[in-house]
PDB file of C-alpha atoms in Angstrom:
ATOM      1  CA  UNK A 786    -200.415  62.520 -49.971  1.00  0.00           C
ATOM      2  CA  UNK A 787    -201.234  64.631 -46.860  1.00  0.00           C
ATOM      3  CA  UNK A 788    -201.498  61.723 -44.505  1.00  0.00           C
ATOM      4  CA  UNK A 789    -198.343  59.963 -45.681  1.00  0.00           C
ATOM      5  CA  UNK A 790    -196.550  63.311 -45.037  1.00  0.00           C
ATOM      6  CA  UNK A 791    -197.969  63.619 -41.579  1.00  0.00           C
ATOM      7  CA  UNK A 792    -196.928  59.999 -40.844  1.00  0.00           C
ATOM      8  CA  UNK A 793    -193.591  60.738 -42.135  1.00  0.00           C
ATOM      9  CA  UNK A 794    -193.378  63.869 -39.739  1.00  0.00           C
ATOM     10  CA  UNK A 795    -194.549  61.828 -36.863  1.00  0.00           C
ATOM     11  CA  UNK A 796    -192.390  58.904 -37.205  1.00  0.00           C
ATOM     12  CA  UNK A 797    -189.385  61.345 -37.632  1.00  0.00           C
ATOM     13  CA  UNK A 798    -190.286  63.112 -34.451  1.00  0.00           C
ATOM     14  CA  UNK A 799    -190.681  59.728 -32.736  1.00  0.00           C
ATOM     15  CA  UNK A 800    -187.111  58.628 -33.965  1.00  0.00           C
ATOM     16  CA  UNK A 801    -185.888  62.108 -32.554  1.00  0.00           C
ATOM     17  CA  UNK A 802    -187.274  61.618 -29.145  1.00  0.00           C
ATOM     18  CA  UNK A 803    -186.057  58.167 -28.960  1.00  0.00           C
ATOM     19  CA  UNK A 804    -182.623  59.414 -29.961  1.00  0.00           C
ATOM     20  CA  UNK A 805    -182.663  62.024 -27.293  1.00  0.00           C
ATOM     21  CA  UNK A 806    -183.852  59.743 -24.520  1.00  0.00           C
ATOM     22  CA  UNK A 807    -183.401  55.844 -24.802  1.00  0.00           C
ATOM     23  CA  UNK A 808    -180.524  56.333 -27.466  1.00  0.00           C
ATOM     24  CA  UNK A 809    -178.888  58.858 -25.385  1.00  0.00           C
ATOM     25  CA  UNK A 810    -178.840  56.726 -22.298  1.00  0.00           C
ATOM     26  CA  UNK A 811    -177.528  53.599 -24.027  1.00  0.00           C
ATOM     27  CA  UNK A 812    -174.823  55.807 -25.409  1.00  0.00           C
ATOM     28  CA  UNK A 813    -173.773  57.266 -22.046  1.00  0.00           C
ATOM     29  CA  UNK A 814    -173.977  53.828 -20.545  1.00  0.00           C
ATOM     30  CA  UNK A 815    -171.375  52.617 -23.115  1.00  0.00           C
ATOM     31  CA  UNK A 816    -169.073  55.835 -22.834  1.00  0.00           C
ATOM     32  CA  UNK A 817    -169.040  55.745 -19.062  1.00  0.00           C
ATOM     33  CA  UNK A 818    -168.610  51.835 -18.815  1.00  0.00           C
ATOM     34  CA  UNK A 819    -171.596  51.100 -16.743  1.00  0.00           C
ATOM     35  CA  UNK A 820    -172.924  47.877 -16.095  1.00  0.00           C
ATOM     36  CA  UNK A 821    -176.458  48.593 -15.354  1.00  0.00           C
ATOM     37  CA  UNK A 822    -178.938  50.496 -17.484  1.00  0.00           C
ATOM     38  CA  UNK A 823    -179.426  54.191 -16.606  1.00  0.00           C
ATOM     39  CA  UNK A 824    -182.806  55.121 -15.459  1.00  0.00           C
ATOM     40  CA  UNK A 825    -183.154  57.794 -12.839  1.00  0.00           C
ATOM     41  CA  UNK A 826    -180.132  60.584 -13.065  1.00  0.00           C
ATOM     42  CA  UNK A 827    -179.912  63.132 -10.390  1.00  0.00           C
ATOM     43  CA  UNK A 828    -177.852  66.156 -11.134  1.00  0.00           C
ATOM     44  CA  UNK A 829    -176.753  68.670  -8.188  1.00  0.00           C
ATOM     45  CA  UNK A 830    -175.771  72.299  -8.478  1.00  0.00           C
ATOM     46  CA  UNK A 831    -174.879  74.756  -5.906  1.00  0.00           C
ATOM     47  CA  UNK A 832    -175.791  78.618  -6.063  1.00  0.00           C
ATOM     48  CA  UNK A 833    -174.878  81.636  -3.791  1.00  0.00           C
ATOM     49  CA  UNK A 834    -174.353  85.337  -3.981  1.00  0.00           C
ATOM     50  CA  UNK A 835    -170.867  85.988  -3.056  1.00  0.00           C
ATOM     51  CA  UNK A 836    -170.718  83.248  -0.345  1.00  0.00           C
ATOM     52  CA  UNK A 837    -174.301  84.011   1.255  1.00  0.00           C
ATOM     53  CA  UNK A 838    -177.440  82.336   1.166  1.00  0.00           C
ATOM     54  CA  UNK A 839    -176.315  79.236  -0.595  1.00  0.00           C
ATOM     55  CA  UNK A 840    -179.002  76.685  -1.956  1.00  0.00           C
ATOM     56  CA  UNK A 841    -178.470  73.587  -3.780  1.00  0.00           C
ATOM     57  CA  UNK A 842    -180.669  71.860  -6.551  1.00  0.00           C
ATOM     58  CA  UNK A 843    -181.394  68.135  -7.164  1.00  0.00           C
ATOM     59  CA  UNK A 844    -182.803  67.810 -10.550  1.00  0.00           C
ATOM     60  CA  UNK A 845    -183.996  64.164 -11.572  1.00  0.00           C
ATOM     61  CA  UNK A 846    -184.306  62.928 -15.227  1.00  0.00           C
ATOM     62  CA  UNK A 847    -186.051  59.487 -15.650  1.00  0.00           C
ATOM     63  CA  UNK A 848    -185.699  57.757 -18.913  1.00  0.00           C
ATOM     64  CA  UNK A 849    -184.005  60.662 -20.379  1.00  0.00           C
ATOM     65  CA  UNK A 850    -186.754  63.209 -19.540  1.00  0.00           C
ATOM     66  CA  UNK A 851    -187.263  65.565 -16.418  1.00  0.00           C
ATOM     67  CA  UNK A 852    -189.148  64.190 -13.661  1.00  0.00           C
ATOM     68  CA  UNK A 853    -190.139  67.640 -11.803  1.00  0.00           C
ATOM     69  CA  UNK A 854    -192.075  66.288  -9.147  1.00  0.00           C
ATOM     70  CA  UNK A 855    -188.681  64.734  -7.864  1.00  0.00           C
ATOM     71  CA  UNK A 856    -186.882  67.941  -8.025  1.00  0.00           C
ATOM     72  CA  UNK A 857    -185.489  69.148  -4.586  1.00  0.00           C
ATOM     73  CA  UNK A 858    -183.979  72.241  -3.204  1.00  0.00           C
ATOM     74  CA  UNK A 859    -181.608  72.440   0.000  1.00  0.00           C
ATOM     75  CA  UNK A 860    -180.700  75.307   1.845  1.00  0.00           C
ATOM     76  CA  UNK A 861    -177.038  74.954   2.886  1.00  0.00           C
ATOM     77  CA  UNK A 862    -176.883  74.899   6.583  1.00  0.00           C
ATOM     78  CA  UNK A 863    -173.461  74.020   7.668  1.00  0.00           C
ATOM     79  CA  UNK A 864    -171.004  75.800   5.261  1.00  0.00           C
ATOM     80  CA  UNK A 865    -170.006  79.355   5.851  1.00  0.00           C
ATOM     81  CA  UNK A 866    -168.927  81.240   2.556  1.00  0.00           C
ATOM     82  CA  UNK A 867    -168.461  80.211  -0.938  1.00  0.00           C
ATOM     83  CA  UNK A 868    -167.208  76.694  -0.517  1.00  0.00           C
ATOM     84  CA  UNK A 869    -169.002  74.646  -3.144  1.00  0.00           C
ATOM     85  CA  UNK A 870    -167.019  71.649  -2.326  1.00  0.00           C
ATOM     86  CA  UNK A 871    -168.310  71.515   1.247  1.00  0.00           C
ATOM     87  CA  UNK A 872    -171.707  72.570   0.079  1.00  0.00           C
ATOM     88  CA  UNK A 873    -171.786  69.601  -2.177  1.00  0.00           C
ATOM     89  CA  UNK A 874    -170.609  67.235   0.353  1.00  0.00           C
ATOM     90  CA  UNK A 875    -173.446  68.502   2.633  1.00  0.00           C
ATOM     91  CA  UNK A 876    -176.226  68.036   0.018  1.00  0.00           C
ATOM     92  CA  UNK A 877    -175.306  64.566  -1.114  1.00  0.00           C
ATOM     93  CA  UNK A 878    -174.643  63.794   2.714  1.00  0.00           C
ATOM     94  CA  UNK A 879    -178.255  64.829   3.354  1.00  0.00           C
ATOM     95  CA  UNK A 880    -179.832  63.237   0.041  1.00  0.00           C
ATOM     96  CA  UNK A 881    -178.200  59.872   0.763  1.00  0.00           C
ATOM     97  CA  UNK A 882    -178.868  59.557   4.520  1.00  0.00           C
ATOM     98  CA  UNK A 883    -182.458  60.422   3.776  1.00  0.00           C
ATOM     99  CA  UNK A 884    -182.354  57.642   1.017  1.00  0.00           C
ATOM    100  CA  UNK A 885    -181.037  55.116   3.579  1.00  0.00           C
ATOM    101  CA  UNK A 886    -183.575  55.968   6.129  1.00  0.00           C
ATOM    102  CA  UNK A 887    -186.444  55.537   3.790  1.00  0.00           C
ATOM    103  CA  UNK A 888    -187.602  59.081   3.691  1.00  0.00           C
ATOM    104  CA  UNK A 889    -190.434  59.766   1.373  1.00  0.00           C
ATOM    105  CA  UNK A 890    -189.403  61.145  -2.089  1.00  0.00           C
ATOM    106  CA  UNK A 891    -185.765  60.083  -1.137  1.00  0.00           C
ATOM    107  CA  UNK A 892    -186.119  56.333  -0.895  1.00  0.00           C
ATOM    108  CA  UNK A 893    -185.171  55.305  -4.443  1.00  0.00           C
ATOM    109  CA  UNK A 894    -181.211  55.595  -5.285  1.00  0.00           C
ATOM    110  CA  UNK A 895    -180.105  57.076  -8.571  1.00  0.00           C
ATOM    111  CA  UNK A 896    -178.826  54.859 -11.332  1.00  0.00           C
ATOM    112  CA  UNK A 897    -176.272  57.820 -12.051  1.00  0.00           C
ATOM    113  CA  UNK A 898    -175.269  60.960 -10.168  1.00  0.00           C
ATOM    114  CA  UNK A 899    -174.177  64.044 -12.087  1.00  0.00           C
ATOM    115  CA  UNK A 900    -172.317  66.583 -10.398  1.00  0.00           C
ATOM    116  CA  UNK A 901    -171.821  70.096 -11.813  1.00  0.00           C
ATOM    117  CA  UNK A 902    -168.041  70.593 -11.826  1.00  0.00           C
ATOM    118  CA  UNK A 903    -164.921  68.708 -12.746  1.00  0.00           C
ATOM    119  CA  UNK A 904    -162.415  66.553 -10.347  1.00  0.00           C
ATOM    120  CA  UNK A 905    -162.745  68.596  -7.080  1.00  0.00           C
ATOM    121  CA  UNK A 906    -166.639  68.271  -6.920  1.00  0.00           C
ATOM    122  CA  UNK A 907    -166.427  64.500  -8.065  1.00  0.00           C
ATOM    123  CA  UNK A 908    -164.007  63.637  -5.092  1.00  0.00           C
ATOM    124  CA  UNK A 909    -166.332  65.194  -2.676  1.00  0.00           C
ATOM    125  CA  UNK A 910    -169.181  63.128  -4.100  1.00  0.00           C
ATOM    126  CA  UNK A 911    -167.015  59.914  -3.984  1.00  0.00           C
ATOM    127  CA  UNK A 912    -166.253  60.616  -0.293  1.00  0.00           C
ATOM    128  CA  UNK A 913    -169.891  60.810   0.558  1.00  0.00           C
ATOM    129  CA  UNK A 914    -170.621  57.631  -1.418  1.00  0.00           C
ATOM    130  CA  UNK A 915    -167.900  55.928   0.299  1.00  0.00           C
ATOM    131  CA  UNK A 916    -169.281  57.100   3.781  1.00  0.00           C
ATOM    132  CA  UNK A 917    -172.553  55.596   3.143  1.00  0.00           C
ATOM    133  CA  UNK A 918    -170.860  52.305   1.480  1.00  0.00           C
ATOM    134  CA  UNK A 919    -172.684  53.221  -1.765  1.00  0.00           C
ATOM    135  CA  UNK A 920    -169.453  53.646  -3.852  1.00  0.00           C
ATOM    136  CA  UNK A 921    -169.485  51.387  -6.741  1.00  0.00           C
ATOM    137  CA  UNK A 922    -173.191  50.839  -6.090  1.00  0.00           C
ATOM    138  CA  UNK A 923    -174.329  54.380  -7.456  1.00  0.00           C
ATOM    139  CA  UNK A 924    -172.338  55.575 -10.253  1.00  0.00           C
ATOM    140  CA  UNK A 925    -171.253  59.027 -10.284  1.00  0.00           C
ATOM    141  CA  UNK A 926    -169.732  61.492 -12.839  1.00  0.00           C
ATOM    142  CA  UNK A 927    -168.440  65.114 -12.741  1.00  0.00           C
ATOM    143  CA  UNK A 928    -169.303  67.399 -15.748  1.00  0.00           C
ATOM    144  CA  UNK A 929    -166.872  70.285 -16.154  1.00  0.00           C
ATOM    145  CA  UNK A 930    -168.259  73.131 -18.327  1.00  0.00           C
ATOM    146  CA  UNK A 931    -165.281  74.567 -19.908  1.00  0.00           C
ATOM    147  CA  UNK A 932    -164.796  71.558 -22.457  1.00  0.00           C
ATOM    148  CA  UNK A 933    -167.907  69.477 -21.404  1.00  0.00           C
ATOM    149  CA  UNK A 934    -165.674  66.726 -19.924  1.00  0.00           C
ATOM    150  CA  UNK A 935    -167.093  63.917 -17.977  1.00  0.00           C
ATOM    151  CA  UNK A 936    -164.750  62.808 -14.964  1.00  0.00           C
ATOM    152  CA  UNK A 937    -165.049  59.418 -13.589  1.00  0.00           C
ATOM    153  CA  UNK A 938    -163.596  58.230 -10.022  1.00  0.00           C
ATOM    154  CA  UNK A 939    -160.188  56.721 -10.434  1.00  0.00           C
ATOM    155  CA  UNK A 940    -159.540  57.683 -14.157  1.00  0.00           C
ATOM    156  CA  UNK A 941    -157.021  60.369 -14.893  1.00  0.00           C
ATOM    157  CA  UNK A 942    -158.503  61.135 -18.062  1.00  0.00           C
ATOM    158  CA  UNK A 943    -161.837  62.468 -18.799  1.00  0.00           C
ATOM    159  CA  UNK A 944    -164.216  60.841 -21.222  1.00  0.00           C
ATOM    160  CA  UNK A 945    -165.043  63.282 -24.070  1.00  0.00           C
ATOM    161  CA  UNK A 946    -168.253  62.729 -26.018  1.00  0.00           C
ATOM    162  CA  UNK A 947    -168.441  63.855 -29.666  1.00  0.00           C
ATOM    163  CA  UNK A 948    -170.095  67.252 -29.886  1.00  0.00           C
ATOM    164  CA  UNK A 949    -173.211  65.830 -31.930  1.00  0.00           C
ATOM    165  CA  UNK A 950    -173.584  63.256 -29.103  1.00  0.00           C
ATOM    166  CA  UNK A 951    -176.909  62.882 -27.916  1.00  0.00           C
ATOM    167  CA  UNK A 952    -175.462  61.377 -24.763  1.00  0.00           C
ATOM    168  CA  UNK A 953    -173.815  64.801 -24.329  1.00  0.00           C
ATOM    169  CA  UNK A 954    -176.899  66.625 -25.012  1.00  0.00           C
ATOM    170  CA  UNK A 955    -178.704  64.717 -22.586  1.00  0.00           C
ATOM    171  CA  UNK A 956    -176.296  65.584 -19.792  1.00  0.00           C
ATOM    172  CA  UNK A 957    -175.943  69.191 -20.701  1.00  0.00           C
ATOM    173  CA  UNK A 958    -179.734  69.336 -20.613  1.00  0.00           C
ATOM    174  CA  UNK A 959    -179.680  67.753 -17.060  1.00  0.00           C
ATOM    175  CA  UNK A 960    -176.952  70.291 -16.080  1.00  0.00           C
ATOM    176  CA  UNK A 961    -178.589  73.242 -17.426  1.00  0.00           C
ATOM    177  CA  UNK A 962    -181.717  72.178 -15.652  1.00  0.00           C
ATOM    178  CA  UNK A 963    -180.161  71.948 -12.302  1.00  0.00           C
ATOM    179  CA  UNK A 964    -178.438  75.257 -12.840  1.00  0.00           C
ATOM    180  CA  UNK A 965    -181.680  76.930 -13.769  1.00  0.00           C
ATOM    181  CA  UNK A 966    -183.443  75.451 -10.637  1.00  0.00           C
ATOM    182  CA  UNK A 967    -180.807  76.322  -8.201  1.00  0.00           C
ATOM    183  CA  UNK A 968    -180.734  79.938  -9.563  1.00  0.00           C
ATOM    184  CA  UNK A 969    -184.377  80.315  -9.586  1.00  0.00           C
ATOM    185  CA  UNK A 970    -184.542  78.957  -5.888  1.00  0.00           C
ATOM    186  CA  UNK A 971    -181.683  81.173  -5.041  1.00  0.00           C
ATOM    187  CA  UNK A 972    -183.261  84.277  -6.387  1.00  0.00           C
ATOM    188  CA  UNK A 973    -186.811  83.224  -4.659  1.00  0.00           C
ATOM    189  CA  UNK A 974    -184.781  82.968  -1.432  1.00  0.00           C
ATOM    190  CA  UNK A 975    -183.126  86.300  -1.790  1.00  0.00           C
ATOM    191  CA  UNK A 976    -186.684  88.012  -2.543  1.00  0.00           C
ATOM    192  CA  UNK A 977    -188.028  86.730   0.781  1.00  0.00           C
ATOM    193  CA  UNK A 978    -185.193  88.176   2.783  1.00  0.00           C
ATOM    194  CA  UNK A 979    -185.504  91.435   0.809  1.00  0.00           C
ATOM    195  CA  UNK A 980    -181.855  91.377  -1.111  1.00  0.00           C
TER     196      UNK A 980
END
């Protein structure tokens, strides 16, 4: 009886893990109308204090799970003030340029880029992809916080996943991890300069 109960719990846990990873990725692929499977997801977030000391985070999920060794931080170098659009442009430019140069840790392109923000952030991401001739090669989506809407390039209406969707939970976890990583990086940076 105890063994049967332990097995039932283990099988339920495995099913939950499957639903939250493989199942969620399949759901996202369908909802976003993607042709290729999603494996490596990258999410970008910008953090600053009233426009100063801006930093960005790049968080990577592989197979629906965090891949912390691939996380990266970027100090924003070319943008003055709190311009999240220009900061996103800089970060994606630096990331994709490094990928095309084969820089260690950046050589693999993502199978999906998620930018934290709506149409404006998405537009900047698409501009950078076009500049490197990767538009249509690397899918990108903007995740707007207010209603958890997914914006796709060239589509007026957002994709709205059901509130109980594992795909939605996955992009929320990805976005929240990118936000946490950016905030932590920003706090560490402020601590070093004595703010």
